[in-house]
PDB file of C-alpha atoms in Angstrom:
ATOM      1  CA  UNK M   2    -119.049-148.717  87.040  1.00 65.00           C
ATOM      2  CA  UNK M   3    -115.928-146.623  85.592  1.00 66.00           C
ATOM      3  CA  UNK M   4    -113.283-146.605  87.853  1.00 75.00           C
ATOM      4  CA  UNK M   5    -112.704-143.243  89.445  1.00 74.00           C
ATOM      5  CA  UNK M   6    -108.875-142.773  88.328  1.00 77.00           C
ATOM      6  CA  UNK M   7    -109.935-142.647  84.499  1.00 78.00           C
ATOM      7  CA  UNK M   8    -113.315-140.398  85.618  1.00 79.00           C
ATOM      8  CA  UNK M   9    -110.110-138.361  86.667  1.00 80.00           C
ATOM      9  CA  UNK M  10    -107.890-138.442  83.447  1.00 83.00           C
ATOM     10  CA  UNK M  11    -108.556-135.458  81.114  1.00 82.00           C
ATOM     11  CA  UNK M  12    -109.422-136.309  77.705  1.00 89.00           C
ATOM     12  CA  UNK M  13    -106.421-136.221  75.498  1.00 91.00           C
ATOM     13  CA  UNK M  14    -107.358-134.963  71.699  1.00 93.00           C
ATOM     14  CA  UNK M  15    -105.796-136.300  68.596  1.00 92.00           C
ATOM     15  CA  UNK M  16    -108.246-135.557  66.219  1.00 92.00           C
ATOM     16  CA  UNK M  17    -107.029-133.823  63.231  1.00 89.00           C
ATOM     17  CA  UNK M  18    -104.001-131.432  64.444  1.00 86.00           C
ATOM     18  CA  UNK M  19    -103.907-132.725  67.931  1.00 89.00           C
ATOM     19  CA  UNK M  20    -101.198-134.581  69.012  1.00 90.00           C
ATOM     20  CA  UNK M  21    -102.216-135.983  72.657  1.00 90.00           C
ATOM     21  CA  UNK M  22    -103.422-132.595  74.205  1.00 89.00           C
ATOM     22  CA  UNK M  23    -105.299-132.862  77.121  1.00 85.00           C
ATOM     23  CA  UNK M  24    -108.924-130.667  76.891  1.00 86.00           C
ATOM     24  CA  UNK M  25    -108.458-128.474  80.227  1.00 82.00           C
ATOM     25  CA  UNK M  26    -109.452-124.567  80.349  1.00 81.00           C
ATOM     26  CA  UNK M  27    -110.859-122.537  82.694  1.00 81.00           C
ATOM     27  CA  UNK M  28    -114.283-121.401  83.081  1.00 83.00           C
ATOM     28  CA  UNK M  29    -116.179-119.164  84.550  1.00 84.00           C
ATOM     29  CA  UNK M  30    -119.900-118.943  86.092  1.00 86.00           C
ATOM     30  CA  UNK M  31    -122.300-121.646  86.038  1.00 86.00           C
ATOM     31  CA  UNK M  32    -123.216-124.690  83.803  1.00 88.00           C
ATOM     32  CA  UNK M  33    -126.066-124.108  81.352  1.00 88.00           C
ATOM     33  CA  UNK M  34    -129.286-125.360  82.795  1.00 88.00           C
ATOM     34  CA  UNK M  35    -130.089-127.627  80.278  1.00 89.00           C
ATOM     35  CA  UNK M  36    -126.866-129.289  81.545  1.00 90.00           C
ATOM     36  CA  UNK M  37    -127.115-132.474  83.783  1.00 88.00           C
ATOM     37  CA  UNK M  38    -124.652-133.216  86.212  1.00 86.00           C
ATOM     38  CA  UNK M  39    -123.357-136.587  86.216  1.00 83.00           C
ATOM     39  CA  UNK M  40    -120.763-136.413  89.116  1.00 80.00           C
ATOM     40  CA  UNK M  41    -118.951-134.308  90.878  1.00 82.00           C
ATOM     41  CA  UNK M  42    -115.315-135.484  92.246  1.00 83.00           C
ATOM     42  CA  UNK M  43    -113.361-133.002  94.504  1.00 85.00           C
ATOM     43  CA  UNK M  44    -109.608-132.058  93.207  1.00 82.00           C
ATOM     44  CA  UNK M  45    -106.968-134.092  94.137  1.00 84.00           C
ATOM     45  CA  UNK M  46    -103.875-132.880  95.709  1.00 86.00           C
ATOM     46  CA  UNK M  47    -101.783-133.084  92.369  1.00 82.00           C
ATOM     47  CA  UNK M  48    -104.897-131.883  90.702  1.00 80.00           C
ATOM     48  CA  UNK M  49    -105.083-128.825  92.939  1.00 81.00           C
ATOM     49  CA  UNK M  50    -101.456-127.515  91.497  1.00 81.00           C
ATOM     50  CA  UNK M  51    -102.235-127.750  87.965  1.00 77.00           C
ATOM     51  CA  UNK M  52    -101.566-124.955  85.878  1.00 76.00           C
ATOM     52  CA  UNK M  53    -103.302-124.026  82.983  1.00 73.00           C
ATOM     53  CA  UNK M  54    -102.991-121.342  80.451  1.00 72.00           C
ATOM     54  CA  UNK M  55    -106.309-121.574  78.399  1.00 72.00           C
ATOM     55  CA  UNK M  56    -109.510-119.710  79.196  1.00 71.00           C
ATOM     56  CA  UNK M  57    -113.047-120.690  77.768  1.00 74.00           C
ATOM     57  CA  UNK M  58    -114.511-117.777  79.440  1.00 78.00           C
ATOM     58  CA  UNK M  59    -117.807-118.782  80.482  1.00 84.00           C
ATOM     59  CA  UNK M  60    -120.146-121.716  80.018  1.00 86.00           C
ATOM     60  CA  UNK M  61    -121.943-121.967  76.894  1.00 85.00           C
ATOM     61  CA  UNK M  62    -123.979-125.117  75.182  1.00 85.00           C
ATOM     62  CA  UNK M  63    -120.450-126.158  73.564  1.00 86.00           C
ATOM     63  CA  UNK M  64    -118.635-126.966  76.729  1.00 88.00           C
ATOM     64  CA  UNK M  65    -117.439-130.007  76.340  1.00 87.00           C
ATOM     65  CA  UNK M  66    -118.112-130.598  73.062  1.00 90.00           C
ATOM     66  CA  UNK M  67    -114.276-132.328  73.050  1.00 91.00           C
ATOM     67  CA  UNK M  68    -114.985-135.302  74.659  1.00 89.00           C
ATOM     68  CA  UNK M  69    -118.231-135.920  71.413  1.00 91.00           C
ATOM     69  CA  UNK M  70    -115.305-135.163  69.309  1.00 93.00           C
ATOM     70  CA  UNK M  71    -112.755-137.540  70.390  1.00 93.00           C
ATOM     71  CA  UNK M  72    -115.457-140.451  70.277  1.00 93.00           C
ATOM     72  CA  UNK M  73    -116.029-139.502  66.614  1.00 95.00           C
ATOM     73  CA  UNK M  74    -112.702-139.582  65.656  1.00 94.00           C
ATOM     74  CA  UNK M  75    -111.941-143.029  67.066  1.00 93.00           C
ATOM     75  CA  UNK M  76    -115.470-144.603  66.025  1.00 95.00           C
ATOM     76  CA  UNK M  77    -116.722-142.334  62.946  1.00 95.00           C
ATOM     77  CA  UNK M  78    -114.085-140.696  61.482  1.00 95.00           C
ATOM     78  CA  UNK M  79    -114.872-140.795  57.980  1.00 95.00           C
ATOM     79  CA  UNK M  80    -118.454-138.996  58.408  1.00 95.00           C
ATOM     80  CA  UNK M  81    -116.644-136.521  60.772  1.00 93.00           C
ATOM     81  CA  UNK M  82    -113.732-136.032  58.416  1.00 93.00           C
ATOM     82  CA  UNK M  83    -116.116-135.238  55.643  1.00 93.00           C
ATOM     83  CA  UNK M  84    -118.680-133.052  57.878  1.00 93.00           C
ATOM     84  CA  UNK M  85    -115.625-130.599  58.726  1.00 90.00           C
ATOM     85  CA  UNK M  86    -114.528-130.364  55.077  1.00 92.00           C
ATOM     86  CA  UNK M  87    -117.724-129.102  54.382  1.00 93.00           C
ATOM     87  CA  UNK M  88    -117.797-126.677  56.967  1.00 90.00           C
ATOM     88  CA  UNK M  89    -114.409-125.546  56.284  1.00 85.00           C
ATOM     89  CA  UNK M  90    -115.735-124.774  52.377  1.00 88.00           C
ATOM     90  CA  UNK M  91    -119.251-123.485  53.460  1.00 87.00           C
ATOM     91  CA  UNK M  92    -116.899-121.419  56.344  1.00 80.00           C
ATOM     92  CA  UNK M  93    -114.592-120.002  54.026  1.00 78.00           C
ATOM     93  CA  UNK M  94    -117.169-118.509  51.262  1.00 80.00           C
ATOM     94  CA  UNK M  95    -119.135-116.980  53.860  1.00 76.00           C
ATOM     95  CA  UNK M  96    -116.043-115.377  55.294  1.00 68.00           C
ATOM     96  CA  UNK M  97    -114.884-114.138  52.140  1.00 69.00           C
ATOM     97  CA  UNK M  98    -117.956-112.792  51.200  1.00 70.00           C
ATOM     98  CA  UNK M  99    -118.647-110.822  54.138  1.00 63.00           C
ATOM     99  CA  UNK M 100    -115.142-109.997  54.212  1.00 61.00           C
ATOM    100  CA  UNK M 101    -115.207-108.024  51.155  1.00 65.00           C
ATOM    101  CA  UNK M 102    -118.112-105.762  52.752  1.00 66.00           C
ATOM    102  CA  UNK M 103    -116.413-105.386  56.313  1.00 82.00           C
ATOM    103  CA  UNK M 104    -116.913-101.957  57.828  1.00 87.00           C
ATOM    104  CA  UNK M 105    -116.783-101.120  61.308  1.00 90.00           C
ATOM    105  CA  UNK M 106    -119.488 -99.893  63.360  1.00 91.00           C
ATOM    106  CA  UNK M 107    -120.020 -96.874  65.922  1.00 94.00           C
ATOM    107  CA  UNK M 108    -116.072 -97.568  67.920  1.00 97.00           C
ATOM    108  CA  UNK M 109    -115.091 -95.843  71.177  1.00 97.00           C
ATOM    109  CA  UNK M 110    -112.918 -92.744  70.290  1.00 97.00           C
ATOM    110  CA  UNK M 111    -109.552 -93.494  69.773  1.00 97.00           C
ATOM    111  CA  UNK M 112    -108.658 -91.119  72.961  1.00 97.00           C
ATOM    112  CA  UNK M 113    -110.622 -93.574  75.442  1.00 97.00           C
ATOM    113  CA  UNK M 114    -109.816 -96.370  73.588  1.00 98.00           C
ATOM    114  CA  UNK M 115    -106.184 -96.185  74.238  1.00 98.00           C
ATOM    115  CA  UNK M 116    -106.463 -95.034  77.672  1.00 98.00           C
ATOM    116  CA  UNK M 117    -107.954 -97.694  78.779  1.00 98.00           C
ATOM    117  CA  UNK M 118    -105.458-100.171  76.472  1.00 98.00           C
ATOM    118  CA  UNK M 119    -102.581 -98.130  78.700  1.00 98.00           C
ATOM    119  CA  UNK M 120    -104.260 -99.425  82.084  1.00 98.00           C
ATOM    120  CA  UNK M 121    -102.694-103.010  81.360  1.00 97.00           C
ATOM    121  CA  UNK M 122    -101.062-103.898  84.595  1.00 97.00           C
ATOM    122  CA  UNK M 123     -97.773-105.290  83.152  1.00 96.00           C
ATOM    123  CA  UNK M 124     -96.269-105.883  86.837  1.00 96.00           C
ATOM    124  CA  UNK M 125     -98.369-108.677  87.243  1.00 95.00           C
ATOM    125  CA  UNK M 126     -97.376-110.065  83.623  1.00 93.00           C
ATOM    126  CA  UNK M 127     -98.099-114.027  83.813  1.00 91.00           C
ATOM    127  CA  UNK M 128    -101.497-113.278  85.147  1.00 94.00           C
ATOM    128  CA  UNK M 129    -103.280-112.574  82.632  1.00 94.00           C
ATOM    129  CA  UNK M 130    -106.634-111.572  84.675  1.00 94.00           C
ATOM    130  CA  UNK M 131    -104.260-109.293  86.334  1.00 96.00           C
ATOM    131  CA  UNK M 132    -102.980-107.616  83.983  1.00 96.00           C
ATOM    132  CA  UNK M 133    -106.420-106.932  82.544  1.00 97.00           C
ATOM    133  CA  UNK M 134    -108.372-106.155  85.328  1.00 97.00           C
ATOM    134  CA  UNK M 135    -107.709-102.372  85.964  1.00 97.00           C
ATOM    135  CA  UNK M 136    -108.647-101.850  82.247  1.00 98.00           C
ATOM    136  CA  UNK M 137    -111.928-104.388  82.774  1.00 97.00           C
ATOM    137  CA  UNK M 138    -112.824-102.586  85.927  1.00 97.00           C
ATOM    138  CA  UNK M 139    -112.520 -98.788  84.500  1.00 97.00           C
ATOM    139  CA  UNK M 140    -114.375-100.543  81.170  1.00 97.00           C
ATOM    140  CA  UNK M 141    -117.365-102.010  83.692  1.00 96.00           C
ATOM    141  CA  UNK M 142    -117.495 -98.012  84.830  1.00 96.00           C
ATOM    142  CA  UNK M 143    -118.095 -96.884  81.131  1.00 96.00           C
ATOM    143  CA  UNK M 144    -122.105 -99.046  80.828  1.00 94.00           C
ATOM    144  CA  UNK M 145    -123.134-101.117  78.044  1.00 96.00           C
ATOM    145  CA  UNK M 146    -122.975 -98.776  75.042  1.00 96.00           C
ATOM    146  CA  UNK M 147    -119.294 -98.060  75.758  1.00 97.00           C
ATOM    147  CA  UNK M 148    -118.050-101.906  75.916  1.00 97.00           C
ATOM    148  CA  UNK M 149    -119.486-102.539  72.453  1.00 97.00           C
ATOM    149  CA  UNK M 150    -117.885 -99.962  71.011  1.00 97.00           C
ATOM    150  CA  UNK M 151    -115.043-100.301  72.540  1.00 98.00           C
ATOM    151  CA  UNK M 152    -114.824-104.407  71.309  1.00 97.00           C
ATOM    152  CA  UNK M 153    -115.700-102.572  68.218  1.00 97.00           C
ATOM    153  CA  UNK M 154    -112.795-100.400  68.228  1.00 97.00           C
ATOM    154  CA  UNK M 155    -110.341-103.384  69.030  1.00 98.00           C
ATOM    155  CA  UNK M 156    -111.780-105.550  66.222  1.00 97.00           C
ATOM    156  CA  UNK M 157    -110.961-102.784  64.021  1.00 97.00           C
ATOM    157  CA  UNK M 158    -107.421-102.441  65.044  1.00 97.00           C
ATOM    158  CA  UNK M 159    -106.971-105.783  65.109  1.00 97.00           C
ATOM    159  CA  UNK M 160    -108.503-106.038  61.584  1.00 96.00           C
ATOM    160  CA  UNK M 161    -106.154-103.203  60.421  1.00 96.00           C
ATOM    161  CA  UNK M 162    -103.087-105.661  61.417  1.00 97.00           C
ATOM    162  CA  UNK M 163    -104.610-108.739  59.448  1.00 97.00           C
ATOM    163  CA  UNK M 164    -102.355-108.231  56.630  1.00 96.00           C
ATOM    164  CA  UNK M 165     -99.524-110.736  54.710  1.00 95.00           C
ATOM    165  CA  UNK M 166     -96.786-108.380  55.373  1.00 96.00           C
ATOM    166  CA  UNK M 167     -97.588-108.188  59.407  1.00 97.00           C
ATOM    167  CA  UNK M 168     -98.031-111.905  59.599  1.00 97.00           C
ATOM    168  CA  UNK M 169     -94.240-112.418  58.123  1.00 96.00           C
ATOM    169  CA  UNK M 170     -92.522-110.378  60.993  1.00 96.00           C
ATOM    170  CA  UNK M 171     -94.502-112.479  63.902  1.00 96.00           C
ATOM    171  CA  UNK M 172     -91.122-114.283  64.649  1.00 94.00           C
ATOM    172  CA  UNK M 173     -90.776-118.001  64.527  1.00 93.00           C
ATOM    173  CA  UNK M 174     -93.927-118.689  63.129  1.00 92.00           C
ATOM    174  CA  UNK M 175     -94.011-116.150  60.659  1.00 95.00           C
ATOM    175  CA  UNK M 176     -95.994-116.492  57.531  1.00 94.00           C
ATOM    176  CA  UNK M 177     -93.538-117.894  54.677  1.00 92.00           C
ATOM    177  CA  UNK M 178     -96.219-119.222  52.254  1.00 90.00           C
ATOM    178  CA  UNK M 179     -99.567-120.895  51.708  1.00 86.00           C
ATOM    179  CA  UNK M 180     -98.104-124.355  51.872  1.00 84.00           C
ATOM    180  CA  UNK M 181     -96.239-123.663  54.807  1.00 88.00           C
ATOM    181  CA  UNK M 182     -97.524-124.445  58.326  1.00 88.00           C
ATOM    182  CA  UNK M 183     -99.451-120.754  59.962  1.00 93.00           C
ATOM    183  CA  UNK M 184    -101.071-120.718  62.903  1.00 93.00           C
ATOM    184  CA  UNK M 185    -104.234-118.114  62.311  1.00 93.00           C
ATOM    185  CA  UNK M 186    -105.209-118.088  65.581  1.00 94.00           C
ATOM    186  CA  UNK M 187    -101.292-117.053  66.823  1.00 95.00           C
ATOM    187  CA  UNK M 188    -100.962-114.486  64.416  1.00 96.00           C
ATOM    188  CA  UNK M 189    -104.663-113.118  66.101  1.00 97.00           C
ATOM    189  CA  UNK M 190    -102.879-112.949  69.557  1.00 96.00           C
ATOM    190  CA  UNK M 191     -99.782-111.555  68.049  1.00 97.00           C
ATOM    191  CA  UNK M 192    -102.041-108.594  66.709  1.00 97.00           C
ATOM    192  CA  UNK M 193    -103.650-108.195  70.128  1.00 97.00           C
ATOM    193  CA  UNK M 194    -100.094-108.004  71.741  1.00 97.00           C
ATOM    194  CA  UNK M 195     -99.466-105.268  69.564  1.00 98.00           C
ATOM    195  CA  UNK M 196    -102.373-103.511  70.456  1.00 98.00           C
ATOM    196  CA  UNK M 197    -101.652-103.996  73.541  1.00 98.00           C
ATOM    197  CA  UNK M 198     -98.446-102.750  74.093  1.00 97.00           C
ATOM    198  CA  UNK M 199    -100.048 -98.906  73.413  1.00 97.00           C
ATOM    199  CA  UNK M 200    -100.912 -95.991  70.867  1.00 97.00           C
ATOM    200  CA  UNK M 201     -97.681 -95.237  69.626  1.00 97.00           C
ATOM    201  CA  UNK M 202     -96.543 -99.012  69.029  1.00 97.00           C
ATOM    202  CA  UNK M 203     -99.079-100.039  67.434  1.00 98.00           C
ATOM    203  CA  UNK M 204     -99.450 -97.037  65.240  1.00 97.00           C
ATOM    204  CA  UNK M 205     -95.384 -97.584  64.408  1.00 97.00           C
ATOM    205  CA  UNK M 206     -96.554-101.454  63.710  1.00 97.00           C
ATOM    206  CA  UNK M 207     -99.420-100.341  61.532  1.00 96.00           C
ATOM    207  CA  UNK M 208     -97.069 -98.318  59.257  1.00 96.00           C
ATOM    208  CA  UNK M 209     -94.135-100.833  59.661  1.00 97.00           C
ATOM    209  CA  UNK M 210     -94.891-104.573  59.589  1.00 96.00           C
ATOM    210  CA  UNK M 211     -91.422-105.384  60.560  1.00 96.00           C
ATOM    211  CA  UNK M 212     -91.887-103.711  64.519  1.00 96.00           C
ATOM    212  CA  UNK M 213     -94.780-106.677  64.983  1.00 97.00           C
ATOM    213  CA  UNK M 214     -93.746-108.183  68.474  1.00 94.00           C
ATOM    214  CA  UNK M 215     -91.410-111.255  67.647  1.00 95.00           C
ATOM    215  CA  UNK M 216     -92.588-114.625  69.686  1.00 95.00           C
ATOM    216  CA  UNK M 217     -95.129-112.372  71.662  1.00 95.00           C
ATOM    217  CA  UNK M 218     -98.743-113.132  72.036  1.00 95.00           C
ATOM    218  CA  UNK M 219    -101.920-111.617  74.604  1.00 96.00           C
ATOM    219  CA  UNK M 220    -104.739-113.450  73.643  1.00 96.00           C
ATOM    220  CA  UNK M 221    -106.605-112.393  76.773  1.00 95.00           C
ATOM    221  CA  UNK M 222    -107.252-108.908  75.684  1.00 97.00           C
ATOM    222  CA  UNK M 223    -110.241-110.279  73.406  1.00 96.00           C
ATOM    223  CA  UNK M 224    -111.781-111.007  77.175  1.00 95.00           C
ATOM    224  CA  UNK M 225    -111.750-107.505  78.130  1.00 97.00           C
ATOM    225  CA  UNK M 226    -114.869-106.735  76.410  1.00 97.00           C
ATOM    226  CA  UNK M 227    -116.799-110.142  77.352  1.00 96.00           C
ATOM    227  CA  UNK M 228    -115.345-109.740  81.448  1.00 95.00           C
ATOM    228  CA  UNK M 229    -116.653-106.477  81.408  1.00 96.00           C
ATOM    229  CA  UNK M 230    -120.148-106.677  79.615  1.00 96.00           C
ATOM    230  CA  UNK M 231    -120.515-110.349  82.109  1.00 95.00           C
ATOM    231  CA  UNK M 232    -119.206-108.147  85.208  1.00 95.00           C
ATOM    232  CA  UNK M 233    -122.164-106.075  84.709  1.00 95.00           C
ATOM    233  CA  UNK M 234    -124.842-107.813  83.263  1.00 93.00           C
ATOM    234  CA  UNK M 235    -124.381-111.289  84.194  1.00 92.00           C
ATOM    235  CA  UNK M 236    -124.584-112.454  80.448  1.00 92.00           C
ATOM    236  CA  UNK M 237    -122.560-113.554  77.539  1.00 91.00           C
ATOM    237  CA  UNK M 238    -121.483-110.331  75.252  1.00 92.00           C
ATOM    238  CA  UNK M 239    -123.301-111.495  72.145  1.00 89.00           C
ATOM    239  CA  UNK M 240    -121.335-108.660  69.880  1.00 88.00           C
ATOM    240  CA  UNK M 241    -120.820-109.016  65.944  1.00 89.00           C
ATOM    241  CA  UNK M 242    -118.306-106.526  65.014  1.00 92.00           C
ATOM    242  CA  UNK M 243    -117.911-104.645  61.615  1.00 92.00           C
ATOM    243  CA  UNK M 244    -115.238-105.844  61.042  1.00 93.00           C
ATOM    244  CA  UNK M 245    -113.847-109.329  61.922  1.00 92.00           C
ATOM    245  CA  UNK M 246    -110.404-109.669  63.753  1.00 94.00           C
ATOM    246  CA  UNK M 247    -110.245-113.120  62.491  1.00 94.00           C
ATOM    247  CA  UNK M 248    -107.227-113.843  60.425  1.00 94.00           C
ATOM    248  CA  UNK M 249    -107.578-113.566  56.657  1.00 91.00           C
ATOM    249  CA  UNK M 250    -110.540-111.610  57.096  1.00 90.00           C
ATOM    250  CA  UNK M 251    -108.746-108.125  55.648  1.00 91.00           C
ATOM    251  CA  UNK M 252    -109.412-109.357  52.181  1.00 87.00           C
ATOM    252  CA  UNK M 253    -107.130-106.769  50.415  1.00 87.00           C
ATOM    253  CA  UNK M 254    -104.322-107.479  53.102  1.00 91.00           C
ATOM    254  CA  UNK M 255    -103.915-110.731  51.995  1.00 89.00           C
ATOM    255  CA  UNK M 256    -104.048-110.371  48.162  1.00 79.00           C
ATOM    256  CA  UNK M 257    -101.567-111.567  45.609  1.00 61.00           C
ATOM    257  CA  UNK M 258    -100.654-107.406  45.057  1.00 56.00           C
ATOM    258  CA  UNK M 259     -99.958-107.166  49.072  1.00 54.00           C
ATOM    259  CA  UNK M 260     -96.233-106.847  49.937  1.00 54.00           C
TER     260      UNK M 260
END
């Protein structure tokens, strides 16, 4: 039988770019039913006051998925290694290639849009479900068609900031050059503070990479859309956008003629 204090002991990741993290996020609703519980141990005191900053939103069939990961890396790295090269390649082409056709789809108008962007509840900044919920709960209000187009209208900013020159005023980690360390997935939530912080801001980022918030991210503003559509439907937003907020997906923003 495993002994209950390692059942307690997060996994810590150091596959790949990982250096000793500890796989914790928050989730919301229910297990998948396919799921099978194994065991169930009630928090501990010390386990009760632990913060954390990441959210999975809700359950899906890759919960998890870490711990698989971890035993690969320690027992079959080489196959693993190898499997994620490929997918990186296989990844990559099919990024670029719908990249170069992105176009966004039906968007909420830009009025609504950034009303409901200037509902952000900034007194409660540090809680991030705080912050968003006024905008979540006027977004709920709005039905189905509205949320998709609004996501839509959020990739689409978000897609207009996915340029070279906007990832080089992002502070710290800036962009400096292809063989320098970049974190994509900060420069995303660097975009979405941007878009976040209101009409006028981002419009004065859009036309002047240098105002990008410096050492600033809101990554929870891509759950507005997904809280919302779950709020009133009880399911997972399954939403393709147009265009992709991803970074490097603005194909032209990140040529060798950008600035």
């Amino acid at each position: 039988m495993v002994p209950e204090d390692r059942l307690r002991r997060p996994v810590e990741q150091h596959r790949f770019f990982y250096q000793g993290q500890r796989a914790i996020c928050w989730l919301r609703g229910s297990p998948p039913p396919n799921f099978t519980l194994v065991f169930n141990l009630p928090l501990s005191n010390d386990e009760a006051l632990i913060e954390c900053n990441s959210y999975g939103g809700s359950w899906h069939e890759g919960t998890g998925l870490e711990v698989f990961m971890e035993w690969r890396w320690n027992h079959d790295r080489e196959a693993l290694e190898h499997e994620v090269q490929e997918d990186r390649v296989r990844s990559e082409q099919e990024q670029r290639r719908a990249a170069l056709a992105q176009r966004p789809k039906r968007m909420l108008a830009e009025d609504t849009f950034w009303s409901l962007i200037d509902l952000l509840d900034w007194s409660n900044t540090g809680d991030d479900e705080s912050v968003l919920e006024p905008l979540v709960s006027a977004l709920s209000g709005l039905g189905k068609p509205s949320i998709r187009s609004f996501a839509e209208r959020l990739a689409f900013c978000l897609y207009s900031l996915d340029t070279k020159g906007h990832a080089q005023h992002i502070g710290v980690d800036s962009f400096i050059n292809e063989a320098a360390h970049f974190s994509s997935d900060g420069f995303l939530y660097a975009r979405c503070a941007a878009v976040a912080n209101g009409r006028a801001f981002y419009t004065s980022v859009l036309i002047d990479p240098r105002r990008m918030p410096k050492d600033i991210e809101f990554e929870a503003l891509l759950s507005a859309a997904p809280t919302a559509w779950e709020r009133i439907t009880g399911e997972y937003l399954d939403h393709q956008a147009g265009c992709s907020y991803e970074t490097f997906s603005n194909i032209s923003g990140w040529s060798s003629e950008a600035p």
